[in-house]
Amino acid sequence: MHLLHILHRHRFAYLMLLPGLILSGMFVFYPIFAAVFYAMQDWSGFNADIKFVGFQNFVDLFRDPIFWNAFGRSIYFLAGTVPAQLVLSLMLAMVLNNQLLKLSNLFRTMVFLPVVTPVAVIGIVWTFLLSPFNGPINGLLLDIGLIARPIDFLGSSDTVMPSVIGVYVWKWLGITLIYWLAALQTVPEDVYDAARLDNCKGLRLVVLVVLPIIMPFAVAITLITMVSALNVFPLIMSMTNGGPFFGSEVMEIFIYRTAFASDDGTIPRLGYAAAAGVLFGLMILGLTILQSLATRMARRRAEGVA
Amino acid sequence: MTISQGLSRRNFILGSTAGGALLASGAGAQTVPAPINDVTGGATFRWIDSGDQKAVFFKKLFAEYAAARDVNIVYDPLPWNEIARVIPLGVRNETAPDVFVLPRNTSLADAVAQGWLQPYDDFIPDIETWKAGFPTGAFLPGINVFDGKTYGLPFTSNKRYSTHLLYNKDYMEAAGFDPAETPLTQSEFREAARKITEAGKGRYFGFILGGSQLNRWQDAVRNMGRMAGASAGGDSPLDADIDLRTGDYVFDSDEYIAAVELLIAMNDDGSFFPGLMNLNAPQARAYVPQGAAGMILQGPWNIPGWEAGHPEFDFGVASGPVPDQGPTGKLTISQAGAVPNTISLWAGSDNGAIAGEIFHYLGTLEGQVAWGTVVGAGDPPIMPEAIERAEFSPRSRFILNHFNEAIRVGPNPIVRNADLAKVISSFTAPDIGFARTVQGLVSGEMTGVAKEMKALKDRYNAALDAAFDKARTEGAQVDRADLVFPNWDPDVDFAAADY
């Protein structure tokens, strides 16, 4: 009765929530539950031959070396992109946050430009830039005598992951830069003044004064960047399609290939792909929980310091 | 929708008018399908296939047919990876196009079993007479005829292969070879690639292939291996890479191993186009007329495309590489119709009458000649007489003659035991299949060709045994011995009497 009373009293607010709730239900909650359901089926996804297999798909996944390789590559991608993206963008943000720097807005825009460019366009353009046949990057390296033969950046498993990591960091540097700039705006001007009076500048100013203040943001930014780095499907699809020979097949490509784009002669395994998706989702969920815990801890520490 | 059996007065007038209009306009060989059914005006009819040169024919045909019959035709040529998504989803959501080609991983038998398709016998009057006009092996029980009903239309010939040689004549002459006169042996092929690369000095390279498109690796090795003497089929899980005299896979044969080693050696020579591993087939094909690569192993569909799009490009066509010693083996096909082009009528379609008229036309000599003239050697018509009568460029005719010489119809296990269709639908190729293994070996991701090809054979044997087991649990009377035809001679066609 009490609940009904509350609902009635705030009916307008709940009515406003309804469209969002319906949309979330359709496009977020339903797919989540459906994925868990399909993960327990042996099903190709396109015929009526669907069989409940319990946790068999998960058991098979744990024994599948291709799955673990894809998992490992996702972690490799994470380790390759996140620190580089965080450090580079923080350095840029420090520079661009300087009010005295003229053209700061122009530089910010330039760094941000790749962020708003469609991923597929970036992927295709970089494929041409990195091409060993008439690609400008190889041309430059050959001209300056750094290499004797063109490097097949995207066609060799030794170079494909570092190449894709490099493009990814370049593409998303701007977004992390914006996060850092927002964080740096929270550092009061009088703190800088006080530091200056104490003759604290350069790296010491950053490490001893700025970083402790923006630490709660740093934790959040790190984890947002980590979660983003696990969502690289369009970039890798447009650049390498997961190849050569699984060389850049991260988890998302593994899921996609298993569910929809199986090789000639193999039948798609939607149930198996759904199981991989559920595992991958749990991994991202774990990271998100870590994020909230770490943010809370950092905030408490910051409050303790204050 | 009611279907008239025979020619109504209305249809006769419509047909005569359309035919007369075409005659008056002097339009080329292509005519409008004869009105054999009652077609409801204003209907919307949808058709999906894999496009390429086929799209040129169908766009023109459909525009003329739609105008003559007052219907709307929506034609969507799609790449195979999209067909693999769009068709299954469309069938499930009941929004599939009226007519479509099946995704590559779905056999006609499987699609019929799943209830995706309806037979078109009722939409073609006197269908048996019409079917009699097709060559032997076009309509086979278990392949496209199920319970006496006809499901897929095999209107293009399966007598072609996708890895014959296309080359830049200038580069090849400079290298000192003439493959049109004498097919290159495997060693000469390697040598030509090396010499062209040397002459290119970084501006062009000896050999190109769409290395990110996995099937290109598989097809190159399969066909070089078979031409070198490893007799095996290549059409379905029941015959692909299986020597049907013994029922064994030939992945670890000397011929297949030599073909993989040849590709590895050419890569080591530096004869591969740089970045080849990251190119798909259309990208690789596009580089040849630009002069960036001297040779490609590809299919006949390039010929009309290059002749029209790059009239200035002087290229030659020839047999794929043949063995250094000994006779050249024949390539085996298991049925007369080309599987990827086989079109089917969706179970949920209300436009069977329209499909029937178009299917009927594609199965007449007139339609076949029109098809051959427009589409060219890429997808030759299934009727040999149509190939004789259609207009082809000299290159196209050369390669069609070569196909006739190089390809033979082999046994089709399903014809002897229709239950084997269940094995096809139960078969799942290993995750690291033939194509990936070759790509892995050539790219250096895998090492030890003989060891890996033996492991590949073991994986396929396990997969095929599992498919037989599954089919048997579903009631099929099948055995691996069903794949053995001791009387098969790969050099001659396997006729109905040989089963």
mmCIF file with all atom_site columns, N, CA, C and O in Angstrom, chain B residues 346-370:
data_model
loop_
_atom_site.group_PDB
_atom_site.id
_atom_site.type_symbol
_atom_site.label_atom_id
_atom_site.label_alt_id
_atom_site.label_comp_id
_atom_site.label_asym_id
_atom_site.label_entity_id
_atom_site.label_seq_id
_atom_site.pdbx_PDB_ins_code
_atom_site.Cartn_x
_atom_site.Cartn_y
_atom_site.Cartn_z
_atom_site.occupancy
_atom_site.B_iso_or_equiv
_atom_site.pdbx_formal_charge
_atom_site.auth_seq_id
_atom_site.auth_comp_id
_atom_site.auth_asym_id
_atom_site.auth_atom_id
_atom_site.pdbx_PDB_model_num
ATOM 1   N N  . TRP B 1 346 ? 12.151 -19.274 -51.488 1.00 0.00 ? 346 TRP B N  1
ATOM 2   C CA . TRP B 1 346 ? 11.897 -19.257 -50.033 1.00 0.00 ? 346 TRP B CA 1
ATOM 3   C C  . TRP B 1 346 ? 10.533 -19.863 -49.720 1.00 0.00 ? 346 TRP B C  1
ATOM 4   O O  . TRP B 1 346 ? 9.542  -19.587 -50.435 1.00 0.00 ? 346 TRP B O  1
ATOM 5   N N  . ALA B 1 347 ? 10.471 -20.632 -48.627 1.00 0.00 ? 347 ALA B N  1
ATOM 6   C CA . ALA B 1 347 ? 9.228  -21.304 -48.237 1.00 0.00 ? 347 ALA B CA 1
ATOM 7   C C  . ALA B 1 347 ? 8.096  -20.303 -48.013 1.00 0.00 ? 347 ALA B C  1
ATOM 8   O O  . ALA B 1 347 ? 6.936  -20.594 -48.265 1.00 0.00 ? 347 ALA B O  1
ATOM 9   N N  . GLY B 1 348 ? 8.431  -19.117 -47.537 1.00 0.00 ? 348 GLY B N  1
ATOM 10  C CA . GLY B 1 348 ? 7.391  -18.134 -47.207 1.00 0.00 ? 348 GLY B CA 1
ATOM 11  C C  . GLY B 1 348 ? 7.000  -17.234 -48.371 1.00 0.00 ? 348 GLY B C  1
ATOM 12  O O  . GLY B 1 348 ? 6.204  -16.313 -48.192 1.00 0.00 ? 348 GLY B O  1
ATOM 13  N N  . SER B 1 349 ? 7.536  -17.488 -49.540 1.00 0.00 ? 349 SER B N  1
ATOM 14  C CA . SER B 1 349 ? 7.265  -16.588 -50.668 1.00 0.00 ? 349 SER B CA 1
ATOM 15  C C  . SER B 1 349 ? 5.870  -16.822 -51.240 1.00 0.00 ? 349 SER B C  1
ATOM 16  O O  . SER B 1 349 ? 5.449  -17.951 -51.439 1.00 0.00 ? 349 SER B O  1
ATOM 17  N N  . ASP B 1 350 ? 5.162  -15.708 -51.522 1.00 0.00 ? 350 ASP B N  1
ATOM 18  C CA . ASP B 1 350 ? 3.884  -15.795 -52.225 1.00 0.00 ? 350 ASP B CA 1
ATOM 19  C C  . ASP B 1 350 ? 4.065  -15.543 -53.711 1.00 0.00 ? 350 ASP B C  1
ATOM 20  O O  . ASP B 1 350 ? 3.098  -15.428 -54.452 1.00 0.00 ? 350 ASP B O  1
ATOM 21  N N  . ASN B 1 351 ? 5.319  -15.360 -54.117 1.00 0.00 ? 351 ASN B N  1
ATOM 22  C CA . ASN B 1 351 ? 5.581  -14.979 -55.508 1.00 0.00 ? 351 ASN B CA 1
ATOM 23  C C  . ASN B 1 351 ? 6.193  -16.108 -56.324 1.00 0.00 ? 351 ASN B C  1
ATOM 24  O O  . ASN B 1 351 ? 7.029  -15.882 -57.195 1.00 0.00 ? 351 ASN B O  1
ATOM 25  N N  . GLY B 1 352 ? 5.746  -17.320 -56.038 1.00 0.00 ? 352 GLY B N  1
ATOM 26  C CA . GLY B 1 352 ? 6.257  -18.469 -56.776 1.00 0.00 ? 352 GLY B CA 1
ATOM 27  C C  . GLY B 1 352 ? 6.002  -18.350 -58.269 1.00 0.00 ? 352 GLY B C  1
ATOM 28  O O  . GLY B 1 352 ? 6.804  -18.824 -59.084 1.00 0.00 ? 352 GLY B O  1
ATOM 29  N N  . ALA B 1 353 ? 4.897  -17.698 -58.635 1.00 0.00 ? 353 ALA B N  1
ATOM 30  C CA . ALA B 1 353 ? 4.561  -17.565 -60.062 1.00 0.00 ? 353 ALA B CA 1
ATOM 31  C C  . ALA B 1 353 ? 5.632  -16.749 -60.783 1.00 0.00 ? 353 ALA B C  1
ATOM 32  O O  . ALA B 1 353 ? 6.043  -17.085 -61.897 1.00 0.00 ? 353 ALA B O  1
ATOM 33  N N  . ILE B 1 354 ? 6.097  -15.681 -60.131 1.00 0.00 ? 354 ILE B N  1
ATOM 34  C CA . ILE B 1 354 ? 7.136  -14.839 -60.755 1.00 0.00 ? 354 ILE B CA 1
ATOM 35  C C  . ILE B 1 354 ? 8.449  -15.638 -60.811 1.00 0.00 ? 354 ILE B C  1
ATOM 36  O O  . ILE B 1 354 ? 9.119  -15.695 -61.841 1.00 0.00 ? 354 ILE B O  1
ATOM 37  N N  . ALA B 1 355 ? 8.780  -16.261 -59.662 1.00 0.00 ? 355 ALA B N  1
ATOM 38  C CA . ALA B 1 355 ? 10.024 -17.052 -59.625 1.00 0.00 ? 355 ALA B CA 1
ATOM 39  C C  . ALA B 1 355 ? 9.991  -18.112 -60.714 1.00 0.00 ? 355 ALA B C  1
ATOM 40  O O  . ALA B 1 355 ? 10.979 -18.336 -61.414 1.00 0.00 ? 355 ALA B O  1
ATOM 41  N N  . GLY B 1 356 ? 8.825  -18.760 -60.874 1.00 0.00 ? 356 GLY B N  1
ATOM 42  C CA . GLY B 1 356 ? 8.687  -19.817 -61.870 1.00 0.00 ? 356 GLY B CA 1
ATOM 43  C C  . GLY B 1 356 ? 8.994  -19.311 -63.268 1.00 0.00 ? 356 GLY B C  1
ATOM 44  O O  . GLY B 1 356 ? 9.683  -19.975 -64.038 1.00 0.00 ? 356 GLY B O  1
ATOM 45  N N  . GLU B 1 357 ? 8.499  -18.129 -63.592 1.00 0.00 ? 357 GLU B N  1
ATOM 46  C CA . GLU B 1 357 ? 8.741  -17.595 -64.947 1.00 0.00 ? 357 GLU B CA 1
ATOM 47  C C  . GLU B 1 357 ? 10.234 -17.314 -65.165 1.00 0.00 ? 357 GLU B C  1
ATOM 48  O O  . GLU B 1 357 ? 10.776 -17.579 -66.239 1.00 0.00 ? 357 GLU B O  1
ATOM 49  N N  . ILE B 1 358 ? 10.882 -16.755 -64.122 1.00 0.00 ? 358 ILE B N  1
ATOM 50  C CA . ILE B 1 358 ? 12.304 -16.418 -64.288 1.00 0.00 ? 358 ILE B CA 1
ATOM 51  C C  . ILE B 1 358 ? 13.148 -17.700 -64.298 1.00 0.00 ? 358 ILE B C  1
ATOM 52  O O  . ILE B 1 358 ? 14.047 -17.863 -65.123 1.00 0.00 ? 358 ILE B O  1
ATOM 53  N N  . PHE B 1 359 ? 12.834 -18.636 -63.395 1.00 0.00 ? 359 PHE B N  1
ATOM 54  C CA . PHE B 1 359 ? 13.569 -19.904 -63.373 1.00 0.00 ? 359 PHE B CA 1
ATOM 55  C C  . PHE B 1 359 ? 13.421 -20.608 -64.731 1.00 0.00 ? 359 PHE B C  1
ATOM 56  O O  . PHE B 1 359 ? 14.389 -21.136 -65.280 1.00 0.00 ? 359 PHE B O  1
ATOM 57  N N  . HIS B 1 360 ? 12.178 -20.627 -65.205 1.00 0.00 ? 360 HIS B N  1
ATOM 58  C CA . HIS B 1 360 ? 11.913 -21.305 -66.473 1.00 0.00 ? 360 HIS B CA 1
ATOM 59  C C  . HIS B 1 360 ? 12.771 -20.716 -67.586 1.00 0.00 ? 360 HIS B C  1
ATOM 60  O O  . HIS B 1 360 ? 13.413 -21.431 -68.359 1.00 0.00 ? 360 HIS B O  1
ATOM 61  N N  . TYR B 1 361 ? 12.806 -19.388 -67.616 1.00 0.00 ? 361 TYR B N  1
ATOM 62  C CA . TYR B 1 361 ? 13.586 -18.703 -68.654 1.00 0.00 ? 361 TYR B CA 1
ATOM 63  C C  . TYR B 1 361 ? 15.070 -19.057 -68.553 1.00 0.00 ? 361 TYR B C  1
ATOM 64  O O  . TYR B 1 361 ? 15.737 -19.331 -69.555 1.00 0.00 ? 361 TYR B O  1
ATOM 65  N N  . LEU B 1 362 ? 15.578 -19.086 -67.310 1.00 0.00 ? 362 LEU B N  1
ATOM 66  C CA . LEU B 1 362 ? 17.004 -19.400 -67.127 1.00 0.00 ? 362 LEU B CA 1
ATOM 67  C C  . LEU B 1 362 ? 17.319 -20.837 -67.538 1.00 0.00 ? 362 LEU B C  1
ATOM 68  O O  . LEU B 1 362 ? 18.471 -21.170 -67.780 1.00 0.00 ? 362 LEU B O  1
ATOM 69  N N  . GLY B 1 363 ? 16.289 -21.659 -67.624 1.00 0.00 ? 363 GLY B N  1
ATOM 70  C CA . GLY B 1 363 ? 16.494 -23.050 -68.019 1.00 0.00 ? 363 GLY B CA 1
ATOM 71  C C  . GLY B 1 363 ? 16.115 -23.321 -69.461 1.00 0.00 ? 363 GLY B C  1
ATOM 72  O O  . GLY B 1 363 ? 15.959 -24.477 -69.835 1.00 0.00 ? 363 GLY B O  1
ATOM 73  N N  . THR B 1 364 ? 15.944 -22.273 -70.242 1.00 0.00 ? 364 THR B N  1
ATOM 74  C CA . THR B 1 364 ? 15.725 -22.470 -71.682 1.00 0.00 ? 364 THR B CA 1
ATOM 75  C C  . THR B 1 364 ? 17.020 -22.136 -72.412 1.00 0.00 ? 364 THR B C  1
ATOM 76  O O  . THR B 1 364 ? 17.861 -21.371 -71.887 1.00 0.00 ? 364 THR B O  1
ATOM 77  N N  . LEU B 1 365 ? 17.170 -22.657 -73.612 1.00 0.00 ? 365 LEU B N  1
ATOM 78  C CA . LEU B 1 365 ? 18.387 -22.392 -74.370 1.00 0.00 ? 365 LEU B CA 1
ATOM 79  C C  . LEU B 1 365 ? 18.533 -20.897 -74.630 1.00 0.00 ? 365 LEU B C  1
ATOM 80  O O  . LEU B 1 365 ? 19.643 -20.339 -74.528 1.00 0.00 ? 365 LEU B O  1
ATOM 81  N N  . GLU B 1 366 ? 17.406 -20.243 -74.904 1.00 0.00 ? 366 GLU B N  1
ATOM 82  C CA . GLU B 1 366 ? 17.400 -18.801 -75.156 1.00 0.00 ? 366 GLU B CA 1
ATOM 83  C C  . GLU B 1 366 ? 17.949 -18.039 -73.936 1.00 0.00 ? 366 GLU B C  1
ATOM 84  O O  . GLU B 1 366 ? 18.841 -17.198 -74.049 1.00 0.00 ? 366 GLU B O  1
ATOM 85  N N  . GLY B 1 367 ? 17.425 -18.392 -72.767 1.00 0.00 ? 367 GLY B N  1
ATOM 86  C CA . GLY B 1 367 ? 17.893 -17.741 -71.544 1.00 0.00 ? 367 GLY B CA 1
ATOM 87  C C  . GLY B 1 367 ? 19.354 -18.058 -71.258 1.00 0.00 ? 367 GLY B C  1
ATOM 88  O O  . GLY B 1 367 ? 20.131 -17.208 -70.825 1.00 0.00 ? 367 GLY B O  1
ATOM 89  N N  . GLN B 1 368 ? 19.739 -19.287 -71.522 1.00 0.00 ? 368 GLN B N  1
ATOM 90  C CA . GLN B 1 368 ? 21.122 -19.724 -71.280 1.00 0.00 ? 368 GLN B CA 1
ATOM 91  C C  . GLN B 1 368 ? 22.115 -18.993 -72.191 1.00 0.00 ? 368 GLN B C  1
ATOM 92  O O  . GLN B 1 368 ? 23.185 -18.592 -71.748 1.00 0.00 ? 368 GLN B O  1
ATOM 93  N N  . VAL B 1 369 ? 21.725 -18.807 -73.458 1.00 0.00 ? 369 VAL B N  1
ATOM 94  C CA . VAL B 1 369 ? 22.605 -18.092 -74.389 1.00 0.00 ? 369 VAL B CA 1
ATOM 95  C C  . VAL B 1 369 ? 22.721 -16.627 -73.948 1.00 0.00 ? 369 VAL B C  1
ATOM 96  O O  . VAL B 1 369 ? 23.821 -16.049 -73.917 1.00 0.00 ? 369 VAL B O  1
ATOM 97  N N  . ALA B 1 370 ? 21.560 -16.049 -73.564 1.00 0.00 ? 370 ALA B N  1
ATOM 98  C CA . ALA B 1 370 ? 21.571 -14.652 -73.103 1.00 0.00 ? 370 ALA B CA 1
ATOM 99  C C  . ALA B 1 370 ? 22.482 -14.523 -71.881 1.00 0.00 ? 370 ALA B C  1
ATOM 100 O O  . ALA B 1 370 ? 23.292 -13.595 -71.770 1.00 0.00 ? 370 ALA B O  1
#
